[in-house]
C-alpha cells in the first residue's frame, strides 16, 4: 500500500506543473486572423517546391513508377538553363503504393512538412480522389492529375484548384464509339471495363454512338486477376469487336485468357492500357515466358494516342525528350511513361512561365485558366482549360498497332464531355508544332 | 479483508485515471508543440494504437489470435463514413465514434460466437477469411459503399466552443489536423482506461485463466465460451473506435485501406511492443507509424533515388521485426520489464523475506498485464514473467 502512495507523489507534482504550464493561456480568441498574406508556401526568390505522389512500389508500380523519373529529368533540364523566372524547380516524389489511404498520408506530408507550392502529375483516380477535397480546402493546386477521370475538371466550382491533364475517358469513349459506328457498323461490340470511373465514364461516351451494337458488357474489379469469366462472357455473346477500357496488366491478362480459350475478336484497347512495350513485358512475365514479350504482341490491336511516343523517333518532341533523357535521365531507356512525365512537366513549366514573376497559387490557377488552351506542346490536341472547365487534352487520334508502332487511322479528333459536344477534326495545328530551340517553353 | 480488497480495487481505478490524466497533459503538450504534419502522423499512431490495444487484450490476455482486426476497423470506418457524408451532418464526432463502436461490437459478437469454438490455426483461418471478405463487401455494394474509390468522410466544422476553449488554454488557434489529433488521442485515452480496468478486474482475471489453462478455468466455474466471446467483443469494440479515428484522419473509407496487410500490421505492432501490454501496443504503433517515413527520408538524404528510398522502408521494417524477435522475444515492453524485474530480484535476494504480492488484483503474469505501471508488478517474481510470455 505505502509503495503506491509514495509512487504517486512525483506524479501529482508533475501533473500540477504540467497543468500550470498549459494553463498559461490567453483570454478570448482573436477572430481577426487575416494578416497580410506572406508569399505562398513553397515559393522563394530562387526556388519553387512542388510534389507528386506515385505508385513507386506495389502492383501498379510497373510503368507508372517511371512517370516521375521523366518529369524529374525535364525539371533538371529546365533548372540547368536557369529555371523559370529565376526559380529552380524542386520536385519531391512520394510513394503511395496506389493505396488511397497512403495517398492521404503522403499528401499530408507534402503539404504540411515539405510545404509544397502545388502537386503536379500525381497519379491515380481512387488515390487522387481521396485528397482532392483536402488539397482544395488547403488551397493547394492539384495540377495535371495523371488520370482520365472526369472529376478533375468538370466541377470547377467545388474544386477550383484541381486540373486534369490527359484526355478524359468519356471523350476517348466518344471518339472510339464514333469511329466504330462509322468504320465497323456491323461489328458485334463487347465492352470490357474496369469497374470504376474508368469503365463508367468510357461506357457513357461509347454508348452515345454504338448503343445498339453492344452485345455484352463485362466488368472486372481492379486487383482480382482472374478475368476468365469476363472473357468467356464476351466470347459466349459472340462479340467480334471488344472495346476494352482497362489498365496495362489487364490488357496482358485478357490477351492471355483469349489465347487460352481461342477467342479472336478485334481488340480496341483505350490508350491507358495499350503501351505495347509494357504489355509485351507483362505478357511474357504472366505467361512465364510462353508468350514472347516483344512489342509486336499487340499487332493489329486498335488504340488511341494523344502525345507522340517512342514509336515515332523522328518526331521533334520525341527528339527533345530523348536529348533530355540522355542528359539528365537516371539510367534505363526512354519509355512512353517517361515521355508522359516529361510532357506533363513541360505543361507545368508553361504554367509557371504564364504565372509571371510574382508567383502565387491564385495567380498560377488564373494563368492556366486564361492561357492554357493556347499552349503549344507535345499534346496532339489543345487543353480545354478555361474558367469553366479544368479538363485536359481535348482529343485523341485512332491508331492501329503494328510492330509496336501506331499507324494513324484518323486525324486528331477533338470533342468535349456531354452529349451536345460534337466530334470534329482538330484544326489548331497542335499535332504539327515543334518545341522551341532551347527545349524550354517561353511565355 | 474484503474491505482491503475493495479499497485496492478502487485504487487500481484511481491509478488508471491518474495515468490517463497524466497522459492527457502529455498529449496536450505534445500536440500543441509539434507541426500540423506531425499531428496527422500522431493521429495515425493513435488509431493504430487503439486497434493494437484491443488486439493485445484479445491475444495477450485471452490467448485468441485474430488476423481479422483490419476488417473490424473497416466496419468502424465505413460506419463513420456513412454518418459523415457531407457538411450538413450535425452529428457530434463523439456520437459517430460511439455508433461505430456499437456496430463493430455487434459484428464482433457474431464473429466472437463463431471464434469461441475455434482454436489456434482454425481461429486464425476464420478471422483471416473475415479480413479477406469484408473489403469485398464494399466492392459488391458499390452504390452505397462507394466501391474501389470508397466513401469520402467530411469532417464537420470544429465547434466554436472547442475553438474558444482550446485557444483559452493554449493561446494557439486550433488547426484541423490538430483537432483530429486531439479527437484521436482523447479516444485512445478513454479506450485504454477502459481496457486497463477490464484487464485488471474480474473479467481480466477470467480471460487470463482461460488463456492459461482451460480445464482449470472450467473447473473453477468459468464459462469458457462466455469469456472468449466477451474478450472478442471488447477487442472488436476497440477496433471499431480505431476505424472511426482512421476515417477522421484519412478522411476516406476505402477497401484498399483495410487489406490483410493492415491486420498483419496490427499483429506486428503488438508483437513488437510486447503481447498483452497496452504500453507495448502504443510503442508498436509508434514504430509502425514513424519508421517508414524516417527510413525513407534517411534513404533520400543518403542520395538514393525516390524508388530505391521507397523500397528501403519495407526492408528496414522487416529487419527491425527480425531483430526484435531475436533479441527481445517478449517484445520491447515485455523484455524491458523482464530485465527490470531481474535487476530488482537480484537486489532483493540478500533481504530475507520476499515482500507479499501487491494484491490479488494483479497477481497474474506480469507481461500480460495491460498497463505498464511498474509499481504494480514490483512484488511478482521473474518466474511469472516468463510464464506470461510463453502463452
Coordinates of C-alpha atoms in Angstrom, one line a residue, chain A residues 1 3-5 7-8 11 14-15 18-19 21-30 33 56-57 65-66 69 72 91-95 98-101 104-105 108-110 112-114 125-126 129-130 133-134 138 151 159 195-198 200 221-222 330, chain B residues 4 7-8 11 15 18-19 21-22 25 28-29 35-38 40-41 44 47 139 142 148-149 152 160 163-164 167-173 176-177 246 249-252 254 256-259 293 296-297 305-307 310-311 355-356 358 375-376 378-379:
Chain A
X1 CA 0.0 0.0 0.0
X3 CA 4.6 1.9 -2.0
X4 CA 1.7 3.1 -4.1
X5 CA 1.3 6.3 -2.2
X7 CA 4.8 6.5 -6.1
X8 CA 2.0 8.9 -6.6
X11 CA 3.1 12.0 -10.3
X14 CA 4.3 16.5 -12.5
X15 CA 0.6 16.8 -13.1
X18 CA 2.2 20.5 -16.4
X19 CA -1.3 21.8 -15.7
X21 CA 2.2 25.2 -17.8
X22 CA -0.7 24.5 -20.1
X23 CA -3.0 26.9 -18.2
X24 CA -0.9 29.9 -19.1
X25 CA -3.5 30.5 -21.8
X26 CA -4.7 33.7 -23.2
X27 CA -8.2 35.1 -22.8
X28 CA -10.6 35.2 -25.7
X29 CA -9.7 34.1 -29.2
X30 CA -8.9 36.8 -31.7
X33 CA -6.7 36.4 -38.1
X56 CA 6.7 3.5 -56.8
X57 CA 6.2 0.1 -55.1
X65 CA 6.8 4.5 -61.4
X66 CA 8.7 5.7 -64.4
X69 CA 11.6 10.0 -63.4
X72 CA 12.4 14.9 -62.9
X91 CA 10.3 18.2 -57.3
X92 CA 9.5 15.9 -54.4
X93 CA 8.1 12.5 -55.2
X94 CA 6.4 10.3 -52.6
X95 CA 5.3 6.7 -52.9
X98 CA -1.6 3.1 -55.3
X99 CA -3.4 2.9 -51.9
X100 CA -5.7 5.9 -51.2
X101 CA -5.0 5.7 -47.5
X104 CA -3.7 10.8 -47.9
X105 CA -0.8 10.3 -45.6
X108 CA -0.3 15.5 -45.9
X109 CA 3.4 15.1 -45.7
X110 CA 3.9 17.1 -48.9
X112 CA 2.4 20.2 -44.2
X113 CA 6.0 19.1 -43.9
X114 CA 7.5 19.8 -47.3
X125 CA -8.2 8.0 -59.8
X126 CA -9.0 6.5 -56.4
X129 CA -9.9 11.4 -55.3
X130 CA -9.0 10.8 -51.7
X133 CA -11.1 17.9 -51.3
X134 CA -8.3 18.2 -48.8
X138 CA -6.0 23.9 -48.1
X151 CA -13.8 14.7 -61.7
X159 CA -12.6 22.1 -56.9
X195 CA -15.3 -1.3 -62.6
X196 CA -14.7 2.3 -61.5
X197 CA -14.6 5.8 -63.1
X198 CA -12.5 4.5 -66.0
X200 CA -18.1 4.2 -66.2
X221 CA -12.6 -5.3 -60.3
X222 CA -9.0 -4.0 -60.2
X330 CA 18.8 8.3 -64.2
Chain B
X4 CA -9.0 -4.2 1.9
X7 CA -10.1 -0.4 -1.4
X8 CA -7.3 -1.9 -3.6
X11 CA -7.0 2.2 -6.0
X15 CA -4.3 4.8 -10.7
X18 CA -4.3 9.4 -12.8
X19 CA -2.2 7.8 -15.6
X21 CA -4.8 12.5 -16.7
X22 CA -1.0 12.5 -17.0
X25 CA -1.5 16.5 -20.2
X28 CA -1.9 18.4 -24.9
X29 CA 1.7 19.5 -24.5
X35 CA 3.7 20.9 -36.5
X36 CA 0.5 20.1 -38.4
X37 CA 2.2 17.3 -40.2
X38 CA 3.3 15.6 -37.0
X40 CA -1.5 14.0 -38.6
X41 CA 1.1 11.3 -38.0
X44 CA -2.4 7.8 -37.4
X47 CA -5.7 4.7 -34.5
X139 CA -16.9 -3.6 -53.7
X142 CA -20.9 -0.2 -54.8
X148 CA -13.0 0.8 -55.1
X149 CA -12.9 4.5 -54.6
X152 CA -15.4 10.3 -48.5
X160 CA -16.9 27.2 -31.8
X163 CA -12.0 26.6 -30.7
X164 CA -12.5 29.1 -27.9
X167 CA -7.4 29.0 -27.5
X168 CA -8.1 29.9 -23.9
X169 CA -5.9 27.1 -22.7
X170 CA -3.1 27.1 -25.2
X171 CA -3.1 30.5 -26.8
X172 CA -3.0 29.0 -30.3
X173 CA -5.6 28.6 -32.9
X176 CA -8.0 21.0 -38.4
X177 CA -5.2 18.4 -38.2
X246 CA -8.9 6.2 -39.1
X249 CA -7.7 11.1 -40.0
X250 CA -7.6 9.8 -43.6
X251 CA -11.0 11.4 -44.5
X252 CA -11.7 8.3 -46.6
X254 CA -11.8 2.7 -49.0
X256 CA -7.6 -0.6 -50.0
X257 CA -7.1 0.8 -46.5
X258 CA -8.3 -2.5 -44.9
X259 CA -6.3 -5.1 -46.7
X293 CA 8.8 7.9 -43.2
X296 CA 12.5 6.9 -46.5
X297 CA 13.9 10.3 -45.5
X305 CA 16.6 7.6 -55.9
X306 CA 12.9 8.0 -54.9
X307 CA 12.1 4.5 -55.9
X310 CA 10.6 3.8 -51.1
X311 CA 11.7 0.2 -51.3
X355 CA 7.5 -9.0 0.1
X356 CA 3.9 -10.0 -0.3
X358 CA 0.9 -6.3 -4.2
X375 CA 4.9 -0.2 -9.2
X376 CA 2.2 -2.8 -9.5
X378 CA 7.2 -4.9 -8.2
X379 CA 6.1 -7.7 -6.0

